[in-house]
mmCIF file of C-alpha atoms in Angstrom:
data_model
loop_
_atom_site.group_PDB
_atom_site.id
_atom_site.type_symbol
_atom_site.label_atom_id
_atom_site.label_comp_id
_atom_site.label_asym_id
_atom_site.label_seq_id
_atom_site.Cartn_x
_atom_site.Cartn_y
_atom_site.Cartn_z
ATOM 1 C CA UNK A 1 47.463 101.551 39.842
ATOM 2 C CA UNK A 2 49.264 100.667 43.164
ATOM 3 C CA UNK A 3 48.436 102.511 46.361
ATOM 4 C CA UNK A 4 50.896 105.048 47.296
ATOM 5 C CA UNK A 5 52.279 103.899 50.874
ATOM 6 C CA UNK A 6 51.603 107.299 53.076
ATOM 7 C CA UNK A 7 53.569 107.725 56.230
ATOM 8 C CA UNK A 8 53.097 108.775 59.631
ATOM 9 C CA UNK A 9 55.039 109.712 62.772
ATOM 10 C CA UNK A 10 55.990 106.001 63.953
ATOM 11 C CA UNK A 11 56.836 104.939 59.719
ATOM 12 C CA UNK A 12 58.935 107.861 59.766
ATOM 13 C CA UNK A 13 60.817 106.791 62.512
ATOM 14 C CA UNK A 14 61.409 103.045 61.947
ATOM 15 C CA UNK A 15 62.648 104.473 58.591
ATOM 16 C CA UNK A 16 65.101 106.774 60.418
ATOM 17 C CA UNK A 17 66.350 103.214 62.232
ATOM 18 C CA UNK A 18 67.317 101.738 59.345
ATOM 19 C CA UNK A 19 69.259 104.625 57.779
ATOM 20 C CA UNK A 20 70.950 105.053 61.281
ATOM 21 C CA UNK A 21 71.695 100.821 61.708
ATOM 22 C CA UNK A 22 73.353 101.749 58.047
ATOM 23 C CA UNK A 23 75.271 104.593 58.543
ATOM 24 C CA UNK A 24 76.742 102.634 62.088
ATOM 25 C CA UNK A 25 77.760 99.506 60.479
ATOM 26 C CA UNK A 26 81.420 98.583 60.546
ATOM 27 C CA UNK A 27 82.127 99.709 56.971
ATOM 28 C CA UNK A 28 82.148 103.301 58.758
ATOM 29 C CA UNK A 29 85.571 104.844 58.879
ATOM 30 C CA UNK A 30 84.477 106.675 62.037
ATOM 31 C CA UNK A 31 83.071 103.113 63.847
ATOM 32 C CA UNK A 32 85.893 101.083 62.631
ATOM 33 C CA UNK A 33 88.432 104.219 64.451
ATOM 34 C CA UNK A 34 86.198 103.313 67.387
ATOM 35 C CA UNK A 35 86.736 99.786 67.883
ATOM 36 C CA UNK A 36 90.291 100.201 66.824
ATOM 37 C CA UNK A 37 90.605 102.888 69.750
ATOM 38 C CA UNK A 38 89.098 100.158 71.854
ATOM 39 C CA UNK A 39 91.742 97.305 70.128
ATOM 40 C CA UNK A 40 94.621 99.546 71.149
ATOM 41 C CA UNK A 41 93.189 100.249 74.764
ATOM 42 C CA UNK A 42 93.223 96.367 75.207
ATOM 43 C CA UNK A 43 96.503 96.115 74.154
ATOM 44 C CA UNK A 44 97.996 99.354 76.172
ATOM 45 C CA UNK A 45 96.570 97.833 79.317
ATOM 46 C CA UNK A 46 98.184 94.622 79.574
ATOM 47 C CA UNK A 47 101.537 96.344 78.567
ATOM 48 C CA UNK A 48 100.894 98.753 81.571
ATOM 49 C CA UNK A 49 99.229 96.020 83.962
ATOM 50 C CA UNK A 50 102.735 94.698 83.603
ATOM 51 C CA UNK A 51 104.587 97.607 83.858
ATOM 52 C CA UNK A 52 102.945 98.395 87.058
ATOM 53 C CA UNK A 53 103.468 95.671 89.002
ATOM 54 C CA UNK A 54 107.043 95.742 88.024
ATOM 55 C CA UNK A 55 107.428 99.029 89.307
ATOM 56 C CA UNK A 56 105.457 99.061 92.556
ATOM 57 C CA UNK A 57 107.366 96.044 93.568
ATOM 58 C CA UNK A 58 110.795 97.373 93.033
ATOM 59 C CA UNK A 59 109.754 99.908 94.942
ATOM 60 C CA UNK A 60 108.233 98.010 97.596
ATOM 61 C CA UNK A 61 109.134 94.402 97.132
ATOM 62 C CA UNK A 62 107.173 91.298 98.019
ATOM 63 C CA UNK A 63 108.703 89.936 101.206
ATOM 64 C CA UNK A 64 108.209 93.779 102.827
ATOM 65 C CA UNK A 65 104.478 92.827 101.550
ATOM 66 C CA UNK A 66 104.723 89.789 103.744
ATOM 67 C CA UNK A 67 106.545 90.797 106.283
ATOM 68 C CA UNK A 68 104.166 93.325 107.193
ATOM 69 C CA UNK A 69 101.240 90.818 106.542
ATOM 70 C CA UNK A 70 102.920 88.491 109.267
ATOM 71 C CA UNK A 71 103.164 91.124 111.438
ATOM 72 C CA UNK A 72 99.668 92.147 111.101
ATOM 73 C CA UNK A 73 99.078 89.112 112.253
ATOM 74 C CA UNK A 74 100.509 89.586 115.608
ATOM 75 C CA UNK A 75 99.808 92.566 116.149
ATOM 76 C CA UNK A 76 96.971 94.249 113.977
ATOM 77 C CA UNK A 77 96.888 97.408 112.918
ATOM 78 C CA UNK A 78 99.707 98.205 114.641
ATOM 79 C CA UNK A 79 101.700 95.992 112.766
ATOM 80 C CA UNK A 80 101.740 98.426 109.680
ATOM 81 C CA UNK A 81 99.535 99.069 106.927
ATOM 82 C CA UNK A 82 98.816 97.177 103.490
ATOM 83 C CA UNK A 83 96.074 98.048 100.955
ATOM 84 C CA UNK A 84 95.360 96.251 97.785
ATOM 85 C CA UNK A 85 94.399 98.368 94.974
ATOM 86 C CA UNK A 86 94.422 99.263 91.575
ATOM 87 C CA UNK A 87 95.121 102.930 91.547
ATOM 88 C CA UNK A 88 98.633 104.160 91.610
ATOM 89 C CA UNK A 89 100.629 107.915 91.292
ATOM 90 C CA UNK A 90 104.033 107.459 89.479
ATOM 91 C CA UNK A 91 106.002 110.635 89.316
ATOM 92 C CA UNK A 92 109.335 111.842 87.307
ATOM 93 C CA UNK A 93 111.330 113.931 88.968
ATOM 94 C CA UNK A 94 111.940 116.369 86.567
ATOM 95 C CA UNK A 95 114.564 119.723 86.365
ATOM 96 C CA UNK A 96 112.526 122.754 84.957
ATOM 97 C CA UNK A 97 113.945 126.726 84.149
ATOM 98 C CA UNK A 98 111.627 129.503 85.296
ATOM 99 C CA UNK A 99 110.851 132.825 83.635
ATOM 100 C CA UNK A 100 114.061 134.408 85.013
ATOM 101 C CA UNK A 101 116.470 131.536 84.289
ATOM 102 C CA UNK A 102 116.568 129.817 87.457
ATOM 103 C CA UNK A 103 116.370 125.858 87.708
ATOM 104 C CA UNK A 104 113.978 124.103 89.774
ATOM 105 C CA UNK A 105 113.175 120.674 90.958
ATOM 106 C CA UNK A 106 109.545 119.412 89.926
ATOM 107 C CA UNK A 107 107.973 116.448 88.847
ATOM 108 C CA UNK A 108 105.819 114.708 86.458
ATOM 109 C CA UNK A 109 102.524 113.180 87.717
ATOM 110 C CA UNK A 110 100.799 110.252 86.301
ATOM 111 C CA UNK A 111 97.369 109.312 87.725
ATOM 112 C CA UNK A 112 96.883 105.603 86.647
ATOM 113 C CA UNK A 113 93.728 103.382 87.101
ATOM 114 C CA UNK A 114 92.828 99.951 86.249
ATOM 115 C CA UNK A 115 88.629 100.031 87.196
ATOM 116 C CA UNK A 116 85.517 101.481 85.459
ATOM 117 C CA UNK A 117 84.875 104.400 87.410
ATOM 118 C CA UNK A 118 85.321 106.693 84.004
ATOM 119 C CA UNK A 119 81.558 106.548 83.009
ATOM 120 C CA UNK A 120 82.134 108.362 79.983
ATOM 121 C CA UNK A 121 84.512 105.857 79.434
ATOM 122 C CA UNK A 122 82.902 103.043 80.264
ATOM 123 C CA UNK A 123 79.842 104.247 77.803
ATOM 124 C CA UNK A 124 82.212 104.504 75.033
ATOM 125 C CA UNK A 125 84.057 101.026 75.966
ATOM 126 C CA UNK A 126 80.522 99.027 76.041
ATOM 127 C CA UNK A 127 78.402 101.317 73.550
ATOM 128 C CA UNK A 128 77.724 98.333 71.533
ATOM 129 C CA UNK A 129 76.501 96.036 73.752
ATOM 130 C CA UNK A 130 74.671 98.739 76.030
ATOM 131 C CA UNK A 131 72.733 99.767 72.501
ATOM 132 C CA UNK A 132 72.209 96.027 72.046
ATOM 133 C CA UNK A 133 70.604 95.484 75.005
ATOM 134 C CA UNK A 134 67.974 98.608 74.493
ATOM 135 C CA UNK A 135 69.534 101.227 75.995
ATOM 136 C CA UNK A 136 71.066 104.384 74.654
ATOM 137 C CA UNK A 137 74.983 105.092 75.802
ATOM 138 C CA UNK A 138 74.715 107.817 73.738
ATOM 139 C CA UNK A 139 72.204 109.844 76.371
ATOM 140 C CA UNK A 140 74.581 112.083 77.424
ATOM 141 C CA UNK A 141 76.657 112.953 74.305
ATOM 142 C CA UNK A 142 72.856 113.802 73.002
ATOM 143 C CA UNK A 143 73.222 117.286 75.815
ATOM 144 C CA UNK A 144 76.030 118.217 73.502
ATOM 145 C CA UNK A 145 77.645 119.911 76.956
ATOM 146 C CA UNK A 146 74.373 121.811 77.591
ATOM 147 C CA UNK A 147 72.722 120.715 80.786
ATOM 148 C CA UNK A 148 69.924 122.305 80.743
ATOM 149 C CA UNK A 149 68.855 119.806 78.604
ATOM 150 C CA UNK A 150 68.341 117.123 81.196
ATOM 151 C CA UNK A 151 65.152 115.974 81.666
ATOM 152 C CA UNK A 152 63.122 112.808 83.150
ATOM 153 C CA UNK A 153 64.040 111.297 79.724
ATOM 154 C CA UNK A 154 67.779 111.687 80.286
ATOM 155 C CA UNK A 155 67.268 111.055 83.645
ATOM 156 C CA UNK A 156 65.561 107.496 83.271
ATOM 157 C CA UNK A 157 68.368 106.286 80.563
ATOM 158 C CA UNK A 158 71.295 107.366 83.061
ATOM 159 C CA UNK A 159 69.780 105.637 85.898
ATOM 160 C CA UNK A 160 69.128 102.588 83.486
ATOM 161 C CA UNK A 161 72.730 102.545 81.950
ATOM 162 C CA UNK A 162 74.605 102.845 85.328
ATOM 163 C CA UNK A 163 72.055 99.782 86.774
ATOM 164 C CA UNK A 164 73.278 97.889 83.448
ATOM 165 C CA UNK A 165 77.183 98.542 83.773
ATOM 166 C CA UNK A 166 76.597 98.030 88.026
ATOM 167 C CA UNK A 167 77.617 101.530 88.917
ATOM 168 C CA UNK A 168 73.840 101.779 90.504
ATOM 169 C CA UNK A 169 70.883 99.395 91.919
ATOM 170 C CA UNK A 170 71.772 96.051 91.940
ATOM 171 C CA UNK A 171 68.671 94.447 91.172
ATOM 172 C CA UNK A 172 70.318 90.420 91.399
ATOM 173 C CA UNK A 173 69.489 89.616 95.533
ATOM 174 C CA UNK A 174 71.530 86.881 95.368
ATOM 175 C CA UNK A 175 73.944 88.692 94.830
ATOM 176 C CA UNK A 176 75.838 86.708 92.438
ATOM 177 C CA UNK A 177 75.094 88.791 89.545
ATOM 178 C CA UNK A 178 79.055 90.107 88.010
ATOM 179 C CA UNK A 179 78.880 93.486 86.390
ATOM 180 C CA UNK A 180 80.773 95.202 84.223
ATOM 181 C CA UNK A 181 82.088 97.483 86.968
ATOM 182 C CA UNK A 182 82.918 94.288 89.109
ATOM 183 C CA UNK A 183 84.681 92.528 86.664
ATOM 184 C CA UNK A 184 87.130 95.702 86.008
ATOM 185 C CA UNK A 185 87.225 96.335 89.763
ATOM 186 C CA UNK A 186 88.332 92.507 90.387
ATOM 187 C CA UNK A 187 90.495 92.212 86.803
ATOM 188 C CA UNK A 188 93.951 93.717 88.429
ATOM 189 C CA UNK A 189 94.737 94.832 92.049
ATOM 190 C CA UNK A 190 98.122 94.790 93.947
ATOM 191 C CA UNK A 191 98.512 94.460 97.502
ATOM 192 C CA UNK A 192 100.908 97.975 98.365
ATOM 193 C CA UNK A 193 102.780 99.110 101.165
ATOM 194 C CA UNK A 194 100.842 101.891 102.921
ATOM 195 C CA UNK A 195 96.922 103.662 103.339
ATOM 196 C CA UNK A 196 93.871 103.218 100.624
ATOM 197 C CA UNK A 197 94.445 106.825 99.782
ATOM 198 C CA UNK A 198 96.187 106.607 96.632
ATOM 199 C CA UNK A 199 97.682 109.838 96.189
ATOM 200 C CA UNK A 200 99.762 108.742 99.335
ATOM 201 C CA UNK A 201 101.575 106.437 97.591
ATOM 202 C CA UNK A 202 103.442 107.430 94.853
ATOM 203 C CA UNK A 203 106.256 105.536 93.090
ATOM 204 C CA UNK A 204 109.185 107.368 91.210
ATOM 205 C CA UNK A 205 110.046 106.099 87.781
ATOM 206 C CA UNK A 206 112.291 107.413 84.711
ATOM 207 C CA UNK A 207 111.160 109.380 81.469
ATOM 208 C CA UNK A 208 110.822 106.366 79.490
ATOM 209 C CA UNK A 209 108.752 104.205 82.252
ATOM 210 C CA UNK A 210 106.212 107.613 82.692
ATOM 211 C CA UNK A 211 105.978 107.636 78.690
ATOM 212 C CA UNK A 212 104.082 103.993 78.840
ATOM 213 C CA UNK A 213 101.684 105.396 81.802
ATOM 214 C CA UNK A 214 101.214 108.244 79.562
ATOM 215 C CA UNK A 215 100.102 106.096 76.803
ATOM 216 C CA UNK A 216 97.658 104.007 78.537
ATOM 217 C CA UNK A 217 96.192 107.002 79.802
ATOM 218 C CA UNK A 218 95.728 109.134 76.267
ATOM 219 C CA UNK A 219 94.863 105.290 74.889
ATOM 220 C CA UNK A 220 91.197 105.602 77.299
ATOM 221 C CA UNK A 221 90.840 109.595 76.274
ATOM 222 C CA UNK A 222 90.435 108.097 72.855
ATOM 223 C CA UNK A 223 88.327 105.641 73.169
ATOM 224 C CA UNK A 224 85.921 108.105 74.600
ATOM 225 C CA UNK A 225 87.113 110.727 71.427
ATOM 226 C CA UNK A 226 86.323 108.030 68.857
ATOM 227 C CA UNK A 227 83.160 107.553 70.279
ATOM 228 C CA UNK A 228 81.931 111.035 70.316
ATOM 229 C CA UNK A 229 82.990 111.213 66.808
ATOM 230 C CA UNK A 230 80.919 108.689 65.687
ATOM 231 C CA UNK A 231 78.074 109.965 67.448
ATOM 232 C CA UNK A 232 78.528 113.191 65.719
ATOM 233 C CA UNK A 233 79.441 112.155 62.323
ATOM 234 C CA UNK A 234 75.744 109.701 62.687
ATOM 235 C CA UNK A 235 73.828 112.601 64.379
ATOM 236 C CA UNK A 236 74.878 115.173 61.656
ATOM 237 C CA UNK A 237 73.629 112.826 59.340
ATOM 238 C CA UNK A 238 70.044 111.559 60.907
ATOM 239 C CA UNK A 239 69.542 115.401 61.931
ATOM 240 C CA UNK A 240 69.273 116.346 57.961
ATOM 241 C CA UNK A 241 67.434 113.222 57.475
ATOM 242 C CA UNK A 242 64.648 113.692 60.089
ATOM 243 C CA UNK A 243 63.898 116.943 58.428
ATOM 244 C CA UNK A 244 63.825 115.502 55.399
ATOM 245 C CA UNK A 245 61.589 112.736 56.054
ATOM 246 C CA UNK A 246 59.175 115.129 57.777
ATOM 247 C CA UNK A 247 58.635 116.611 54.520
ATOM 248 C CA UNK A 248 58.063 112.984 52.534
ATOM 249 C CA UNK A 249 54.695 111.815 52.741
ATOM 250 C CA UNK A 250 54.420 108.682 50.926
ATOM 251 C CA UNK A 251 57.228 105.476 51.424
ATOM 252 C CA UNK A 252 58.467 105.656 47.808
ATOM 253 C CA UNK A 253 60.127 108.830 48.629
ATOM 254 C CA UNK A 254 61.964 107.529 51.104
ATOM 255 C CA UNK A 255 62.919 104.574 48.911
ATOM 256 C CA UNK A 256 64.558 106.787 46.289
ATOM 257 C CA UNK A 257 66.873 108.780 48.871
ATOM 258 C CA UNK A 258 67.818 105.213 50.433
ATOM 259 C CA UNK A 259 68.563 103.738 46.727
ATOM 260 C CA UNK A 260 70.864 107.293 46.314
ATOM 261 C CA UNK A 261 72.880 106.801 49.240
ATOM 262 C CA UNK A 262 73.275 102.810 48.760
ATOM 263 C CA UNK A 263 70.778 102.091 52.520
ATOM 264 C CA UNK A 264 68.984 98.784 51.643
ATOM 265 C CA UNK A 265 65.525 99.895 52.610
ATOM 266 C CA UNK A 266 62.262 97.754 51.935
ATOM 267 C CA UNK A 267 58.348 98.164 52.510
ATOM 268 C CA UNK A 268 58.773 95.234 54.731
ATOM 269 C CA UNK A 269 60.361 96.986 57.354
ATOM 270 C CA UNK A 270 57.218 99.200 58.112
ATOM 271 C CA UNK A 271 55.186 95.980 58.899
ATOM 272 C CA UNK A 272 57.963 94.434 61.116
ATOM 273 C CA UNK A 273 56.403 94.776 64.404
ATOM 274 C CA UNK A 274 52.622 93.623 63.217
ATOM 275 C CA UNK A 275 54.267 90.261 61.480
ATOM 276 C CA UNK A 276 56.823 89.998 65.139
ATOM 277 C CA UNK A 277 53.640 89.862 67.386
ATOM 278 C CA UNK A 278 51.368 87.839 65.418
ATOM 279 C CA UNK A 279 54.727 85.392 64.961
ATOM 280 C CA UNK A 280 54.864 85.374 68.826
ATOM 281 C CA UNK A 281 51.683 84.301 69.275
ATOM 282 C CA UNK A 282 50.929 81.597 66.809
ATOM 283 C CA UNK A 283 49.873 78.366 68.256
ATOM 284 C CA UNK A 284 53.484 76.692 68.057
ATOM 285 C CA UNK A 285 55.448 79.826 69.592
ATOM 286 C CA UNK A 286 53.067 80.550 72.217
ATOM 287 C CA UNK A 287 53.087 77.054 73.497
ATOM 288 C CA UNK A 288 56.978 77.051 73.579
ATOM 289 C CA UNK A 289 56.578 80.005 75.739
ATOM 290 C CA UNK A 290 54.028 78.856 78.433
ATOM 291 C CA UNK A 291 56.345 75.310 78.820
ATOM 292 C CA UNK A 292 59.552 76.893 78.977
ATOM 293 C CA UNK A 293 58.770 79.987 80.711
ATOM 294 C CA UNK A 294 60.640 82.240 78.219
ATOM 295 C CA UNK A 295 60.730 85.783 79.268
ATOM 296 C CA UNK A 296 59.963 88.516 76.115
ATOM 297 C CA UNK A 297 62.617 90.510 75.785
ATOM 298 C CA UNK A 298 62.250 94.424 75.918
ATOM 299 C CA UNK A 299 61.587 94.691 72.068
ATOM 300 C CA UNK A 300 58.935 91.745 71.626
ATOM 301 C CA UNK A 301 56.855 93.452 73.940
ATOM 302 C CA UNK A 302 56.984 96.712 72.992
ATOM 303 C CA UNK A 303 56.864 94.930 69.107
ATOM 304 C CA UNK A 304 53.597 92.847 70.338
ATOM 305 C CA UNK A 305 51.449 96.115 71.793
ATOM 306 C CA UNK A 306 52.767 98.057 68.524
ATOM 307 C CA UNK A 307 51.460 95.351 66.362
ATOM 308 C CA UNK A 308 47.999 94.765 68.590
ATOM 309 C CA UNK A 309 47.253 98.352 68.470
ATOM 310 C CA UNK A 310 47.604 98.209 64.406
ATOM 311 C CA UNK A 311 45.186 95.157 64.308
ATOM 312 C CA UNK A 312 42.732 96.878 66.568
ATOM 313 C CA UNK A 313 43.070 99.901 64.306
ATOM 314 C CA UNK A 314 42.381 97.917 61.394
ATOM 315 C CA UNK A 315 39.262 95.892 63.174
#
């Protein structure tokens, strides 16, 4: 008779993984409404990188730009002030009717910006490739709006997340090293007529010009809406699975719900990080490591002391 397959905390887990890598693959409705979210973001900000500069320089056209460069030139600050940037305030003037019938002249206001200072943004925008590269840009959606919840854990991701999108430490001395945040910062700017405050600069445009800037603005609130909704659809789901697996003590258990629900799950999974390290440091591998200096990524180490500590166990 075969040997049941018990499990234990770290089986449990690597279990969870797979269910999770399953349930986040693009034949998701709520992943593929994610990267569509991020599809039509694309596509709204060329139309409005275009739109912009179109507007700013009717409003302040390029010889005025120049002219006030040349001058500049002569003169310095005194010679008036340009800024290049890429945040601008368009405004509608607009004719509104108050509670007792009277009209009044208003406006409305359209903040737009073409960099990555929206973290939560910027999370949602690079989840896959911040996940890819061992990180979590789901730490903060994980709070659920509760702060109280922060602790070193959260802490320790954040820092780690804003170092990988170059919001914090640069660790490159050089220098050299683009970032996310750099890239963005660099991809669009405009040289403008006036301070680097932007709210001092505001350019006036019609109802249908104000309807674009409108739509490249709700097209970023939902990329960040289609990626909380994929975190919750996945965390409703691995929330009733971690309870359930706490109650399953043997593998085969596990292998029925994941034949149920269609998750290719195999014993080989569990002995993943025992087979990676002893892989790593077979004669062949190792030697291709010492000559060319190849650094171990994150999840080879941590795979190589998982899978020492097993044979230890087992010696």
């Amino acid at each position: 008779m075969t040997k049941r397959l018990t499990l234990n905390a770290e089986k449990r887990k690597t279990i969870a993984d797979v269910f999770k890598a399953h349930w986040e693959s693009e034949d998701n409705p709520k992943r593929q409404a994610h990267l569509k979210a991020i599809e039509n973001y694309n596509h709204a900000r060329e139309i409005t990188k275009s739109l912009a500069e179109k507007v700013v320089r009717a409003h302040q056209p390029q010889e005025d730009v120049d002219t006030i460069r040349s001058m500049r030139a002569k003169y310095n600050s005194a010679g008036g002030e340009l800024y290049e940037d890429n945040c601008f305030y368009f405004t509608q003037p607009i004719t509104k009717v108050d509670s007792e019938g009277r009209e009044y002249e208003t406006e409305n206001e359209e903040h737009v910006k073409f960099d990555l200072d929206d973290r939560d943004f910027a999370r949602s925008y690079y989840r896959d490739e911040i996940n890819a590269n061992g990180l979590d840009a789901d730490y903060k959606l994980k709070l659920q709006d509760d702060y109280s919840k922060r602790n070193p854990v959260y802490y320790d991701m954040e820092s780690k997340v804003e170092n990988f999108l170059g919001y914090g430490r640069r660790n490159d001395e050089t220098g050299n090293t683009l970032y996310h945040k750099d890239e963005w910062e660099n991809d669009f700017k405009l040289w403008t007529i006036g301070t680097s405050y932007c709210h001092s600069r505001q350019f006036k445009v019609d109802e249908d010009t104000i309807k674009v800037f409108q739509m490249y603005n709700q097209a970023v609130e939902n990329v960040k809406l289609a990626h909380q909704q994929l975190f919750s659809y996945v965390e409703d789901k691995m929330s009733k699975l971690r309870l359930g697996l706490k109650s399953y003590r043997y593998f085969d258990q596990a292998k029925l719900l994941a034949d149920k629900l269609g998750v290719p799950l195999n014993e080989s999974v569990l002995n993943e990080s025992s087979s990676m390290a002893l892989s790593i440091y077979s004669p062949e591998n190792l030697a291709s490591l010492l000559e060319d200096k190849v650094e171990l990524t994150r999840d080879q180490k941590i795979a190589i002391a998982k899978g020492l500590m097993q044979q230890e166990a087992i010696n």
